[in-house]
Short mmCIF file of C-alpha atoms in Angstrom, two decimals:
data_model
loop_
_atom_site.label_atom_id
_atom_site.label_comp_id
_atom_site.label_asym_id
_atom_site.label_seq_id
_atom_site.Cartn_x
_atom_site.Cartn_y
_atom_site.Cartn_z
CA MET R 1 86.56 -41.87 -42.87
CA GLY R 2 88.92 -39.47 -41.15
CA GLY R 3 92.67 -39.52 -41.56
CA SER R 4 95.28 -40.21 -38.91
CA GLN R 5 96.07 -36.63 -37.93
CA TYR R 6 96.90 -36.08 -34.27
CA ASP R 7 96.81 -32.56 -32.87
CA ASP R 8 100.11 -31.81 -31.12
CA ASP R 9 98.39 -29.54 -28.60
CA TRP R 10 95.48 -31.91 -27.95
CA VAL R 11 95.47 -33.33 -24.43
CA LEU R 12 93.03 -35.92 -23.09
CA PRO R 13 91.33 -34.64 -19.93
CA SER R 14 91.99 -36.55 -16.72
CA ALA R 15 89.21 -39.13 -16.87
CA ASP R 16 87.58 -41.24 -14.19
CA ILE R 17 85.29 -42.99 -16.68
CA THR R 18 85.88 -43.66 -20.37
CA LEU R 19 83.03 -45.08 -22.44
CA VAL R 20 83.26 -46.19 -26.08
CA LEU R 21 80.10 -46.48 -28.18
CA VAL R 22 80.12 -49.12 -30.91
CA GLY R 23 77.37 -50.14 -33.32
CA LYS R 24 76.13 -50.33 -36.87
CA LEU R 25 75.18 -47.37 -39.05
CA GLY R 26 71.95 -45.68 -37.94
CA CYS R 27 71.60 -47.40 -34.55
CA GLY R 28 71.70 -44.10 -32.62
CA LYS R 29 75.24 -44.02 -31.22
CA SER R 30 75.71 -40.25 -31.52
CA ALA R 31 72.28 -39.48 -30.04
CA THR R 32 73.04 -41.80 -27.13
CA ALA R 33 76.43 -40.15 -26.61
CA ASN R 34 74.69 -36.75 -26.45
CA SER R 35 72.18 -38.11 -23.92
CA ILE R 36 74.99 -39.38 -21.70
CA LEU R 37 76.81 -36.04 -21.85
CA GLY R 38 73.59 -34.06 -21.40
CA GLN R 39 74.41 -31.77 -24.32
CA GLU R 40 74.58 -31.76 -28.12
CA VAL R 41 78.25 -32.58 -28.63
CA PHE R 42 78.01 -34.98 -31.58
CA GLU R 43 76.10 -34.48 -34.81
CA SER R 44 73.09 -36.78 -34.92
CA ASP R 45 70.53 -37.16 -37.69
CA PHE R 46 68.32 -39.69 -39.47
CA SER R 47 70.32 -40.73 -42.51
CA HIS R 48 71.22 -43.71 -44.69
CA LEU R 49 74.81 -42.44 -44.58
CA SER R 50 77.04 -42.36 -41.52
CA VAL R 51 76.85 -38.99 -39.77
CA THR R 52 79.90 -39.83 -37.65
CA GLU R 53 82.81 -40.18 -40.06
CA THR R 54 85.62 -40.40 -37.52
CA CYS R 55 86.11 -41.11 -33.82
CA GLN R 56 85.17 -38.14 -31.66
CA MET R 57 85.26 -37.54 -27.94
CA GLY R 58 83.20 -35.40 -25.59
CA SER R 59 83.56 -34.95 -21.83
CA THR R 60 81.50 -33.73 -18.92
CA THR R 61 81.66 -33.66 -15.15
CA LEU R 62 79.12 -35.68 -13.20
CA LYS R 63 77.38 -34.49 -10.05
CA ASP R 64 79.72 -36.63 -7.94
CA GLY R 65 82.71 -34.79 -9.41
CA ARG R 66 83.88 -37.59 -11.70
CA THR R 67 84.84 -36.83 -15.26
CA ILE R 68 83.20 -38.95 -17.93
CA ASN R 69 84.68 -39.23 -21.42
CA VAL R 70 82.43 -40.52 -24.19
CA ILE R 71 84.00 -41.69 -27.46
CA ASP R 72 81.64 -41.90 -30.43
CA THR R 73 82.84 -44.15 -33.25
CA PRO R 74 81.81 -44.60 -36.88
CA GLY R 75 80.50 -48.03 -37.91
CA LEU R 76 83.88 -49.70 -37.41
CA PHE R 77 82.63 -53.20 -38.22
CA ASP R 78 80.19 -52.35 -41.01
CA ALA R 79 80.70 -54.48 -44.11
CA GLU R 80 81.53 -51.48 -46.32
CA VAL R 81 84.36 -50.26 -44.05
CA THR R 82 87.83 -51.33 -45.19
CA SER R 83 90.35 -52.80 -42.75
CA GLU R 84 92.67 -49.85 -43.43
CA ASP R 85 90.04 -47.24 -42.51
CA ALA R 86 88.81 -49.26 -39.55
CA GLY R 87 92.41 -49.69 -38.38
CA LYS R 88 93.04 -45.94 -38.40
CA GLU R 89 89.83 -45.27 -36.49
CA VAL R 90 90.50 -47.98 -33.91
CA VAL R 91 93.97 -46.52 -33.28
CA LYS R 92 92.45 -43.06 -32.93
CA CYS R 93 89.92 -44.46 -30.47
CA LEU R 94 92.67 -46.19 -28.47
CA ASN R 95 94.71 -43.00 -28.57
CA MET R 96 91.81 -41.10 -27.01
CA ALA R 97 91.24 -43.84 -24.41
CA LYS R 98 94.94 -44.32 -23.70
CA ASP R 99 94.35 -45.18 -20.02
CA GLY R 100 91.87 -47.92 -20.94
CA ILE R 101 88.15 -48.38 -21.54
CA HIS R 102 85.82 -48.68 -18.56
CA ALA R 103 82.84 -49.83 -20.63
CA VAL R 104 82.05 -50.63 -24.26
CA LEU R 105 78.47 -49.69 -25.07
CA MET R 106 77.13 -51.96 -27.82
CA VAL R 107 74.34 -49.83 -29.30
CA PHE R 108 71.34 -51.35 -31.12
CA SER R 109 67.95 -49.97 -32.10
CA ALA R 110 65.05 -51.50 -30.17
CA THR R 111 62.83 -51.02 -33.24
CA HIS R 112 65.02 -53.26 -35.40
CA ARG R 113 64.98 -57.04 -35.11
CA PHE R 114 68.06 -58.42 -33.37
CA THR R 115 69.56 -60.83 -35.89
CA LYS R 116 72.65 -62.97 -36.41
CA GLU R 117 74.17 -59.94 -38.14
CA SER R 118 73.59 -57.90 -34.96
CA GLU R 119 75.26 -60.65 -32.96
CA SER R 120 78.23 -60.56 -35.37
CA THR R 121 79.06 -57.01 -34.18
CA ILE R 122 79.60 -58.37 -30.69
CA GLU R 123 81.58 -61.31 -32.07
CA SER R 124 83.77 -58.88 -34.03
CA ILE R 125 84.59 -56.94 -30.86
CA LYS R 126 85.37 -60.18 -29.03
CA ALA R 127 87.55 -61.46 -31.86
CA PHE R 128 89.43 -58.15 -32.00
CA PHE R 129 89.99 -57.40 -28.30
CA GLY R 130 89.76 -60.93 -26.90
CA GLU R 131 87.24 -62.68 -24.66
CA LYS R 132 87.94 -60.42 -21.65
CA ILE R 133 86.30 -57.45 -23.38
CA VAL R 134 82.87 -58.98 -22.62
CA ASN R 135 83.50 -58.19 -18.95
CA HIS R 136 83.25 -54.51 -19.94
CA MET R 137 80.28 -54.71 -22.32
CA ILE R 138 76.84 -53.14 -21.88
CA LEU R 139 73.95 -53.55 -24.34
CA VAL R 140 72.26 -50.20 -25.01
CA PHE R 141 69.01 -50.18 -26.97
CA THR R 142 67.79 -46.91 -28.47
CA SER R 143 64.30 -45.79 -29.61
CA GLY R 144 62.99 -45.90 -26.05
CA ASP R 145 60.56 -43.15 -27.05
CA VAL R 146 58.89 -45.60 -29.48
CA ILE R 147 59.12 -48.82 -27.46
CA GLY R 148 58.76 -47.81 -23.83
CA GLU R 149 60.11 -49.68 -20.81
CA SER R 150 57.16 -52.07 -20.28
CA LYS R 151 57.02 -53.17 -23.93
CA PHE R 152 60.81 -53.48 -23.95
CA LYS R 153 60.67 -55.94 -21.03
CA LYS R 154 58.03 -58.02 -22.84
CA MET R 155 60.22 -58.02 -25.96
CA GLN R 156 63.15 -59.31 -23.91
CA ASN R 157 61.05 -62.17 -22.55
CA LYS R 158 60.18 -63.22 -26.13
CA ALA R 159 63.63 -62.45 -27.54
CA PRO R 160 65.27 -64.69 -30.17
CA GLU R 161 68.02 -67.02 -29.01
CA CYS R 162 70.79 -64.82 -30.46
CA LEU R 163 69.64 -61.87 -28.31
CA LYS R 164 69.24 -64.03 -25.20
CA LYS R 165 72.77 -65.26 -25.78
CA ALA R 166 74.06 -61.67 -26.09
CA VAL R 167 72.27 -60.61 -22.88
CA GLU R 168 73.68 -63.61 -21.03
CA LEU R 169 77.14 -62.85 -22.40
CA CYS R 170 76.92 -59.32 -20.96
CA GLN R 171 75.60 -60.68 -17.64
CA ASN R 172 72.21 -58.98 -18.09
CA ARG R 173 73.76 -55.52 -18.42
CA VAL R 174 71.03 -53.99 -20.60
CA VAL R 175 69.61 -50.47 -20.66
CA LEU R 176 66.97 -48.75 -22.82
CA PHE R 177 67.63 -45.15 -23.88
CA ASP R 178 65.09 -42.56 -24.94
CA ASN R 179 67.20 -39.98 -26.78
CA MET R 180 64.20 -37.85 -27.75
CA THR R 181 62.75 -37.12 -24.32
CA LYS R 182 62.96 -33.66 -22.76
CA ASP R 183 61.86 -35.03 -19.39
CA ARG R 184 64.82 -34.33 -17.10
CA ARG R 185 63.66 -36.95 -14.61
CA LEU R 186 63.69 -39.68 -17.30
CA GLN R 187 67.03 -38.42 -18.63
CA ALA R 188 68.53 -38.68 -15.14
CA GLN R 189 67.00 -42.12 -14.52
CA GLN R 190 68.40 -43.74 -17.67
CA LEU R 191 71.82 -42.16 -17.12
CA ASP R 192 71.86 -43.34 -13.48
CA LYS R 193 70.98 -46.88 -14.61
CA LEU R 194 73.80 -46.81 -17.15
CA LEU R 195 76.32 -45.48 -14.61
CA ASP R 196 75.23 -48.13 -12.10
CA LEU R 197 76.11 -50.77 -14.70
CA VAL R 198 79.45 -49.04 -15.38
CA ASP R 199 80.20 -48.99 -11.64
CA SER R 200 79.30 -52.69 -11.36
CA ILE R 201 81.73 -53.45 -14.19
CA SER R 202 84.43 -51.45 -12.40
CA ALA R 203 83.75 -53.31 -9.15
CA ASN R 204 83.85 -56.71 -10.88
CA ASN R 205 87.19 -55.86 -12.50
CA GLY R 206 88.87 -54.45 -9.40
CA GLY R 207 88.43 -50.87 -10.60
CA LYS R 208 90.69 -51.51 -13.59
CA PRO R 209 89.60 -50.47 -17.10
CA PHE R 210 90.08 -52.76 -20.07
CA SER R 211 93.57 -52.55 -21.54
CA ASP R 212 95.79 -54.69 -23.75
CA GLN R 213 99.15 -54.53 -25.54
CA MET R 214 97.94 -51.89 -28.02
CA PHE R 215 96.93 -49.62 -25.15
CA THR R 216 100.37 -50.20 -23.63
CA ARG R 217 102.13 -49.13 -26.82
CA ILE R 218 100.01 -45.99 -27.14
CA LYS R 219 100.50 -45.13 -23.46
CA GLU R 220 104.27 -45.30 -24.01
CA VAL R 221 103.92 -42.63 -26.70
CA HIS R 222 101.94 -40.37 -24.37
CA ASP R 223 104.33 -40.97 -21.45
CA ARG R 224 107.28 -39.87 -23.58
CA GLU R 225 105.44 -36.70 -24.49
CA LYS R 226 104.80 -36.04 -20.80
CA GLU R 227 108.48 -36.53 -19.93
CA MET R 228 109.65 -33.72 -22.15
CA LYS R 229 107.50 -31.21 -20.25
CA THR R 230 109.36 -31.54 -16.96
CA GLY R 231 112.99 -31.07 -15.94
CA TYR R 232 114.37 -29.94 -19.30
CA SER R 233 115.57 -26.66 -20.74
CA ASP R 234 113.74 -25.05 -23.67
CA LYS R 235 116.47 -26.28 -26.04
CA GLN R 236 116.28 -29.84 -24.68
CA ILE R 237 112.50 -29.78 -24.87
CA SER R 238 112.70 -28.63 -28.50
CA GLU R 239 115.15 -31.42 -29.35
CA LEU R 240 113.09 -34.04 -27.48
CA LYS R 241 109.91 -32.82 -29.15
CA ASN R 242 111.45 -33.19 -32.60
CA GLU R 243 112.70 -36.66 -31.73
CA ILE R 244 109.37 -37.78 -30.28
CA HIS R 245 107.43 -36.39 -33.22
CA ARG R 246 109.72 -38.25 -35.63
CA THR R 247 109.15 -41.54 -33.87
CA ARG R 248 105.53 -41.05 -32.87
CA ASP R 249 104.11 -41.36 -36.37
CA GLU R 250 106.24 -44.47 -36.90
CA GLN R 251 104.98 -46.03 -33.67
CA LEU R 252 101.36 -45.14 -34.41
CA ALA R 253 101.77 -46.47 -37.95
CA HIS R 254 103.12 -49.71 -36.47
CA ILE R 255 100.16 -49.91 -34.08
CA THR R 256 97.81 -49.27 -37.03
CA ILE R 257 99.36 -52.24 -38.85
CA MET R 258 98.84 -54.35 -35.71
CA VAL R 259 95.21 -53.27 -35.61
CA GLU R 260 94.66 -54.02 -39.31
CA GLU R 261 96.21 -57.48 -38.85
CA LYS R 262 93.91 -58.16 -35.90
CA LEU R 263 90.91 -56.90 -37.88
CA ASN R 264 91.76 -59.13 -40.83
CA HIS R 265 92.27 -62.07 -38.49
CA SER R 266 88.93 -61.29 -36.82
CA VAL R 267 87.16 -61.17 -40.19
CA GLU R 268 88.75 -64.46 -41.28
CA LYS R 269 87.81 -66.07 -37.96
CA LEU R 270 84.20 -64.87 -38.25
CA GLN R 271 83.98 -65.98 -41.88
CA GLN R 272 85.26 -69.43 -40.89
CA GLN R 273 82.78 -69.54 -38.02
CA LEU R 274 79.90 -68.51 -40.28
CA MET R 275 80.96 -71.10 -42.87
CA GLU R 276 81.07 -73.82 -40.20
CA GLU R 277 77.65 -72.75 -38.91
CA GLN R 278 76.27 -72.72 -42.45
CA ASN R 279 77.71 -76.19 -43.16
CA ALA R 280 76.30 -77.47 -39.86
CA ARG R 281 72.90 -75.99 -40.73
CA LEU R 282 72.98 -77.54 -44.21
CA GLU R 283 73.94 -80.90 -42.73
CA ALA R 284 71.13 -80.63 -40.18
CA GLU R 285 68.69 -79.74 -42.97
CA LYS R 286 69.96 -82.70 -44.99
CA VAL R 287 69.48 -85.09 -42.05
CA ALA R 288 66.02 -83.62 -41.41
CA LEU R 289 65.09 -84.00 -45.09
CA GLU R 290 66.33 -87.60 -45.17
CA ALA R 291 64.39 -88.34 -41.99
CA ARG R 292 61.28 -86.75 -43.46
CA MET R 293 61.68 -88.68 -46.72
CA LYS R 294 62.25 -91.88 -44.77
CA SER R 295 59.21 -91.13 -42.66
CA GLU R 296 57.13 -90.40 -45.76
CA ASP R 297 58.39 -93.63 -47.33
CA GLU R 298 57.44 -95.59 -44.22
CA ILE R 299 54.03 -93.91 -44.17
CA GLN R 300 53.55 -94.83 -47.82
CA LYS R 301 54.46 -98.45 -47.05
CA LEU R 302 52.01 -98.48 -44.15
CA LYS R 303 49.31 -97.06 -46.40
CA GLU R 304 50.05 -99.74 -48.99
CA SER R 305 49.92 -102.45 -46.31
CA LEU R 306 46.62 -101.05 -45.05
CA ARG R 307 45.22 -100.98 -48.60
CA LYS R 308 46.23 -104.62 -49.14
CA ALA R 309 44.72 -105.61 -45.80
CA GLN R 310 41.48 -103.89 -46.73
CA MET R 311 41.41 -105.64 -50.11
CA GLU R 312 42.08 -109.01 -48.46
CA ASN R 313 39.33 -108.31 -45.94
CA GLU R 314 36.89 -107.46 -48.70
CA GLU R 315 37.92 -110.61 -50.60
CA PHE R 316 37.40 -112.72 -47.48
CA ARG R 317 33.94 -111.22 -46.98
CA ARG R 318 33.06 -111.88 -50.63
CA MET R 319 34.19 -115.49 -50.39
CA ALA R 320 32.31 -115.94 -47.12
CA ALA R 321 29.15 -114.55 -48.71
CA GLU R 322 29.49 -116.88 -51.71
CA ARG R 323 29.89 -119.93 -49.44
CA LYS R 324 26.84 -118.90 -47.45
CA CYS R 325 24.79 -118.67 -50.67
CA ALA R 326 26.05 -122.11 -51.81
CA ILE R 327 24.99 -123.75 -48.54
CA LEU R 328 21.54 -122.23 -48.77
#
């Protein structure tokens, strides 16, 4: 994981759209980020280890003149990532997206089965940012070169309940990405579909990106840095810069602690939820087993009753035959 260094001269470009890609290790986040930007900005490779070790940002200008910022993240919610490392990376991500996030792209591989663990990534984001973050979520499935659009639609129709629930949660905002294609027409089509979904999110939220108290704290840091660049002498700017730099690390450290606390709370909440679901499943299995045993017991009793009835019937026939012989 990367450290918490912040380049004093680094300035976030004026952005019209800010996208954040989130997903598990190996799902194709970096390749998707490159496809969106239309250039190889982020390192992407097939590996069992994370290629993206720290949050990174790339920008480009769209044909309509808008600037789009794409933030690629490491596997923030992977099991092996500590809360401390995840906290630093989340703060770095928020620092890059200081004006808010227009869309969170939840990236999954279309070639991997969507499981409860996949769903937990979405639940982690919800637990961390709050329920309102779902209004800015888009499900992006990679490996479009392997699956293809028609097969992908069939897969969605036969999707497991956890995936149907995720699609419904995101209000059917789903897009398939082929990150291997060199076909410019296909590249443009999938990007246009994604941007249409981003624009629909913006329209549904009154044009406002997602933001919360952590964004507010970070924006205050940036605003103070902007203030020192106007209306002050060189000496005053130097003094203000020293003061801001002394307090900035303290403020960012405080925000990092806030993030870590929220992450820990999110993990505890998910663990409690999983435990409750597991207990409910065990109870359901217990009830089902008891019902099955009761049913088997009743079946056994019925079989025994039938056997006795058959024996009695045979005995009756035997007695009837004996009486008939006696009369003759």
